[in-house]
GROMACS .gro file of C-alpha atoms in nm:
model
  249
    1MET     CA    1   0.903   1.821   0.979
    2LYS     CA    2   0.991   1.492   0.772
    3VAL     CA    3   0.716   1.265   0.614
    4LEU     CA    4   0.776   0.900   0.566
    5VAL     CA    5   0.595   0.727   0.261
    6PRO     CA    6   0.610   0.334   0.243
    7VAL     CA    7   0.568   0.266  -0.129
    8LYS     CA    8   0.519  -0.105  -0.217
    9ARG     CA    9   0.590  -0.280  -0.551
   10VAL     CA   10   0.230  -0.483  -0.680
   11VAL     CA   11   0.099  -0.631  -1.038
   12ASP     CA   12  -0.030  -0.344  -1.257
   13TYR     CA   13  -0.394  -0.296  -1.158
   14ASN     CA   14  -0.414  -0.292  -1.499
   15VAL     CA   15  -0.325  -0.693  -1.587
   16LYS     CA   16  -0.557  -1.009  -1.488
   17VAL     CA   17  -0.351  -1.161  -1.285
   18ARG     CA   18  -0.280  -1.583  -1.313
   19VAL     CA   19  -0.285  -1.787  -1.057
   20LYS     CA   20   0.058  -2.032  -1.098
   21SER     CA   21  -0.004  -2.388  -1.264
   22ASP     CA   22   0.087  -2.551  -0.930
   23ASN     CA   23  -0.132  -2.325  -0.721
   24THR     CA   24   0.156  -2.192  -0.532
   25GLY     CA   25   0.072  -1.857  -0.615
   26VAL     CA   26   0.056  -1.555  -0.834
   27ASP     CA   27   0.232  -1.587  -1.145
   28ILE     CA   28   0.457  -1.254  -1.197
   29ALA     CA   29   0.721  -1.375  -1.446
   30ASN     CA   30   0.721  -1.155  -1.733
   31VAL     CA   31   0.398  -0.899  -1.564
   32LYS     CA   32   0.423  -0.517  -1.542
   33MET     CA   33   0.450  -0.433  -1.193
   34SER     CA   34   0.429  -0.082  -1.093
   35MET     CA   35   0.392   0.146  -0.727
   36ASN     CA   36   0.035   0.044  -0.531
   37PRO     CA   37  -0.233   0.312  -0.638
   38PHE     CA   38  -0.272   0.395  -0.260
   39ASP     CA   39   0.089   0.438  -0.186
   40GLU     CA   40   0.092   0.657  -0.514
   41ILE     CA   41  -0.158   0.901  -0.323
   42ALA     CA   42   0.027   0.893  -0.005
   43VAL     CA   43   0.331   0.973  -0.222
   44GLU     CA   44   0.134   1.259  -0.384
   45GLU     CA   45  -0.002   1.362  -0.045
   46ALA     CA   46   0.294   1.400   0.116
   47VAL     CA   47   0.444   1.605  -0.181
   48ARG     CA   48   0.121   1.880  -0.138
   49LEU     CA   49   0.220   1.872   0.231
   50LYS     CA   50   0.581   1.975   0.113
   51GLU     CA   51   0.462   2.212  -0.139
   52LYS     CA   52   0.297   2.374   0.154
   53GLY     CA   53   0.578   2.434   0.357
   54VAL     CA   54   0.413   2.183   0.643
   55ALA     CA   55   0.679   1.942   0.551
   56THR     CA   56   1.037   1.977   0.507
   57GLU     CA   57   1.123   1.634   0.417
   58VAL     CA   58   0.960   1.326   0.229
   59ILE     CA   59   1.131   0.991   0.250
   60ALA     CA   60   1.000   0.691   0.038
   61VAL     CA   61   1.059   0.355   0.184
   62SER     CA   62   1.029   0.017   0.005
   63CYS     CA   63   1.093  -0.358   0.121
   64GLY     CA   64   1.154  -0.612  -0.126
   65VAL     CA   65   1.341  -0.699  -0.393
   66GLN     CA   66   1.636  -0.495  -0.626
   67GLN     CA   67   1.351  -0.428  -0.846
   68CYS     CA   68   1.182  -0.197  -0.625
   69GLN     CA   69   1.378   0.010  -0.720
   70GLU     CA   70   1.193   0.128  -0.975
   71THR     CA   71   0.905   0.191  -0.755
   72LEU     CA   72   1.113   0.417  -0.504
   73ARG     CA   73   1.260   0.632  -0.827
   74THR     CA   74   0.852   0.678  -0.981
   75ALA     CA   75   0.810   0.802  -0.611
   76MET     CA   76   1.092   1.074  -0.651
   77ALA     CA   77   0.944   1.125  -0.992
   78ILE     CA   78   0.681   1.278  -0.799
   79GLY     CA   79   0.833   1.488  -0.544
   80ALA     CA   80   0.959   1.239  -0.265
   81ASP     CA   81   1.343   1.361  -0.193
   82ARG     CA   82   1.553   1.111  -0.113
   83ALA     CA   83   1.469   0.745  -0.059
   84ILE     CA   84   1.512   0.397   0.175
   85LEU     CA   85   1.538   0.058   0.002
   86VAL     CA   86   1.512  -0.257   0.246
   87LEU     CA   87   1.622  -0.514   0.047
   88THR     CA   88   1.518  -0.912   0.094
   89ASP     CA   89   1.417  -1.189  -0.095
   90GLU     CA   90   1.196  -1.313   0.125
   91GLU     CA   91   0.822  -1.338   0.103
   92LEU     CA   92   0.714  -1.021   0.378
   93GLN     CA   93   0.407  -1.032   0.494
   94PRO     CA   94   0.217  -0.697   0.714
   95LEU     CA   95   0.393  -0.738   0.998
   96ALA     CA   96   0.759  -0.756   0.931
   97VAL     CA   97   0.679  -0.486   0.695
   98ALA     CA   98   0.603  -0.312   0.983
   99LYS     CA   99   0.862  -0.439   1.191
  100LEU     CA  100   1.106  -0.283   0.935
  101LEU     CA  101   0.920   0.096   0.893
  102LYS     CA  102   0.893   0.047   1.290
  103ALA     CA  103   1.322   0.036   1.296
  104LEU     CA  104   1.345   0.312   0.985
  105MET     CA  105   1.102   0.476   1.248
  106ASP     CA  106   1.376   0.456   1.529
  107LYS     CA  107   1.633   0.606   1.298
  108GLU     CA  108   1.495   0.904   1.056
  109GLN     CA  109   1.198   1.042   1.367
  110PRO     CA  110   0.976   1.147   1.075
  111GLY     CA  111   0.692   1.378   1.238
  112LEU     CA  112   0.424   1.190   0.994
  113VAL     CA  113   0.424   0.854   0.815
  114ILE     CA  114   0.157   0.832   0.535
  115LEU     CA  115   0.054   0.487   0.349
  116GLY     CA  116  -0.200   0.315   0.163
  117LYS     CA  117  -0.473   0.197   0.337
  118GLN     CA  118  -0.385  -0.156   0.164
  119ALA     CA  119  -0.215  -0.365  -0.144
  120ILE     CA  120  -0.354  -0.392  -0.423
  121ASP     CA  121  -0.191  -0.814  -0.450
  122ASP     CA  122  -0.277  -0.892  -0.120
  123ASP     CA  123  -0.561  -0.643   0.064
  124CYS     CA  124  -0.459  -0.703   0.395
  125ASN     CA  125  -0.498  -0.370   0.517
  126GLN     CA  126  -0.262  -0.466   0.800
  127THR     CA  127   0.084  -0.248   0.828
  128GLY     CA  128  -0.028   0.083   0.884
  129GLN     CA  129  -0.234  -0.054   1.183
  130MET     CA  130   0.062  -0.280   1.288
  131LEU     CA  131   0.242   0.019   1.287
  132ALA     CA  132   0.080   0.231   1.464
  133ALA     CA  133   0.050  -0.020   1.743
  134LEU     CA  134   0.420  -0.092   1.744
  135ALA     CA  135   0.555   0.287   1.768
  136ASP     CA  136   0.282   0.353   2.019
  137LEU     CA  137   0.131   0.658   1.770
  138PRO     CA  138  -0.230   0.788   1.697
  139GLN     CA  139  -0.367   0.651   1.393
  140ALA     CA  140  -0.660   0.789   1.137
  141THR     CA  141  -0.678   0.543   0.843
  142PHE     CA  142  -0.852   0.556   0.499
  143ALA     CA  143  -0.830   0.936   0.491
  144SER     CA  144  -1.016   1.128   0.231
  145LYS     CA  145  -0.906   1.459   0.387
  146VAL     CA  146  -0.566   1.564   0.548
  147GLU     CA  147  -0.462   1.911   0.687
  148VAL     CA  148  -0.164   1.964   0.932
  149ALA     CA  149  -0.136   2.282   1.173
  150ASP     CA  150   0.006   2.344   1.496
  151GLY     CA  151   0.153   1.986   1.537
  152LYS     CA  152  -0.147   1.838   1.493
  153ALA     CA  153  -0.319   1.641   1.196
  154LYS     CA  154  -0.702   1.718   1.113
  155VAL     CA  155  -0.816   1.372   0.901
  156THR     CA  156  -1.135   1.332   0.794
  157ARG     CA  157  -1.211   0.967   0.726
  158GLU     CA  158  -1.458   0.790   0.559
  159VAL     CA  159  -1.638   0.491   0.721
  160ASP     CA  160  -1.951   0.265   0.673
  161GLY     CA  161  -2.206   0.624   0.803
  162GLY     CA  162  -2.038   0.816   0.648
  163LEU     CA  163  -1.747   1.080   0.702
  164GLU     CA  164  -1.569   1.095   1.030
  165THR     CA  165  -1.310   1.378   1.137
  166LEU     CA  166  -1.050   1.279   1.371
  167SER     CA  167  -0.757   1.558   1.564
  168ILE     CA  168  -0.482   1.367   1.654
  169SER     CA  169  -0.118   1.513   1.748
  170LEU     CA  170   0.207   1.436   1.573
  171PRO     CA  171   0.375   1.200   1.539
  172ALA     CA  172   0.142   1.004   1.361
  173ILE     CA  173   0.048   0.760   1.162
  174ILE     CA  174  -0.201   0.815   0.826
  175THR     CA  175  -0.345   0.583   0.585
  176THR     CA  176  -0.452   0.698   0.257
  177ASP     CA  177  -0.837   0.633   0.099
  178LEU     CA  178  -0.888   0.697  -0.278
  179ARG     CA  179  -1.100   1.040  -0.263
  180LEU     CA  180  -0.749   1.172  -0.078
  181ASN     CA  181  -0.654   1.323  -0.390
  182GLU     CA  182  -0.544   1.260  -0.718
  183PRO     CA  183  -0.155   1.151  -0.816
  184ARG     CA  184  -0.003   1.371  -1.076
  185TYR     CA  185   0.165   1.285  -1.416
  186VAL     CA  186   0.496   1.189  -1.374
  187THR     CA  187   0.703   1.441  -1.652
  188LEU     CA  188   0.998   1.302  -1.826
  189PRO     CA  189   1.234   1.562  -1.686
  190ASN     CA  190   1.120   1.478  -1.323
  191ILE     CA  191   1.234   1.080  -1.417
  192MET     CA  192   1.554   1.181  -1.486
  193LYS     CA  193   1.589   1.447  -1.229
  194ALA     CA  194   1.485   1.095  -0.978
  195LYS     CA  195   1.790   0.895  -1.143
  196LYS     CA  196   2.011   1.113  -0.929
  197LYS     CA  197   1.864   1.152  -0.590
  198GLN     CA  198   1.957   0.951  -0.324
  199LEU     CA  199   1.870   0.605  -0.233
  200ASP     CA  200   2.050   0.408   0.075
  201THR     CA  201   2.000   0.063   0.091
  202PHE     CA  202   1.955  -0.169   0.445
  203LYS     CA  203   1.948  -0.505   0.490
  204PRO     CA  204   1.717  -0.630   0.742
  205GLU     CA  205   1.927  -0.765   0.966
  206ASP     CA  206   2.138  -0.426   0.952
  207LEU     CA  207   1.783  -0.304   1.076
  208GLY     CA  208   1.771  -0.611   1.345
  209VAL     CA  209   1.488  -0.716   1.222
  210ASP     CA  210   1.354  -1.088   1.143
  211VAL     CA  211   1.122  -1.093   0.878
  212LYS     CA  212   1.083  -1.484   0.829
  213PRO     CA  213   0.704  -1.570   0.765
  214ARG     CA  214   0.445  -1.625   1.041
  215LEU     CA  215   0.215  -1.773   0.823
  216LYS     CA  216   0.170  -2.019   0.541
  217THR     CA  217   0.021  -2.040   0.201
  218LEU     CA  218  -0.083  -2.383   0.141
  219LYS     CA  219  -0.325  -2.295  -0.220
  220VAL     CA  220  -0.415  -2.036  -0.384
  221THR     CA  221  -0.726  -2.069  -0.656
  222GLU     CA  222  -0.881  -1.884  -0.922
  223PRO     CA  223  -1.237  -1.799  -0.799
  224ALA     CA  224  -1.517  -2.055  -0.946
  225LYS     CA  225  -1.661  -2.001  -1.284
  226ARG     CA  226  -1.971  -1.801  -1.320
  227GLY     CA  227  -2.239  -2.050  -1.437
  228ALA     CA  228  -2.484  -1.947  -1.678
  229GLY     CA  229  -2.830  -1.859  -1.613
  230VAL     CA  230  -3.111  -2.003  -1.696
  231LYS     CA  231  -3.531  -1.916  -1.746
  232VAL     CA  232  -3.810  -2.050  -1.581
  233PRO     CA  233  -4.144  -2.157  -1.678
  234ASP     CA  234  -4.352  -2.068  -1.350
  235VAL     CA  235  -4.282  -1.959  -0.989
  236ALA     CA  236  -4.365  -2.291  -0.834
  237THR     CA  237  -4.019  -2.368  -1.053
  238LEU     CA  238  -3.821  -2.136  -0.927
  239VAL     CA  239  -3.878  -2.159  -0.501
  240ALA     CA  240  -3.810  -2.586  -0.598
  241LYS     CA  241  -3.451  -2.469  -0.768
  242LEU     CA  242  -3.423  -2.251  -0.487
  243LYS     CA  243  -3.471  -2.484  -0.232
  244ASN     CA  244  -3.289  -2.813  -0.313
  245GLU     CA  245  -3.031  -2.694  -0.652
  246ALA     CA  246  -2.919  -2.349  -0.460
  247LYS     CA  247  -3.021  -2.446  -0.107
  248VAL     CA  248  -3.077  -2.121  -0.003
  249ILE     CA  249  -3.453  -2.134   0.108
   0.00000   0.00000   0.00000
């Protein structure tokens, strides 16, 4: 069984993001970029499935600019067998990514697609669900435990009220939550081996997909600074302030 793992290149989670001076977006010039943490968990889970003998091949996929190759090399250093880069300079929105992944699924015919539940840059939490809809496949989101056997996946997922366990038939789409696993440390020998692994490049037009953005970002601004607290002498003043200034009562 092949496992397809989409990975996204995002601003590293340790970096404090800055908004561009013209408010058109986030400034990523000279900023450290890395693999989306949820996608790293997805790669780790796919590699563990291969180590258990459930999967035969793990294919990492990324869509975006040329530098996404670095993210794919990281995925191969973790344990992916080969990688595919869909090269485009367009701003990719979740629907466009889902369409590209659907085209690659038709090409590769994987038995399972595992991806992060969301990216930490746009926080959309849409691509996995859109891909499942486009491919007309069962999906299990926010997975905290995955067991694959006999053509089915048993997925424990985190919901508001606790845990929910689903049994879905393969092929299927699974999105990962933080508690699914802890990704392994990437060693230098594995980084060197990853440089020799196969990395294929396609363009959206090769896959017959139009990736033109459907949504337009009007403005990006930083959240308002939090104001300092004040001490009030009595309850009456507190009530007056909550009523007249904060307007919460």
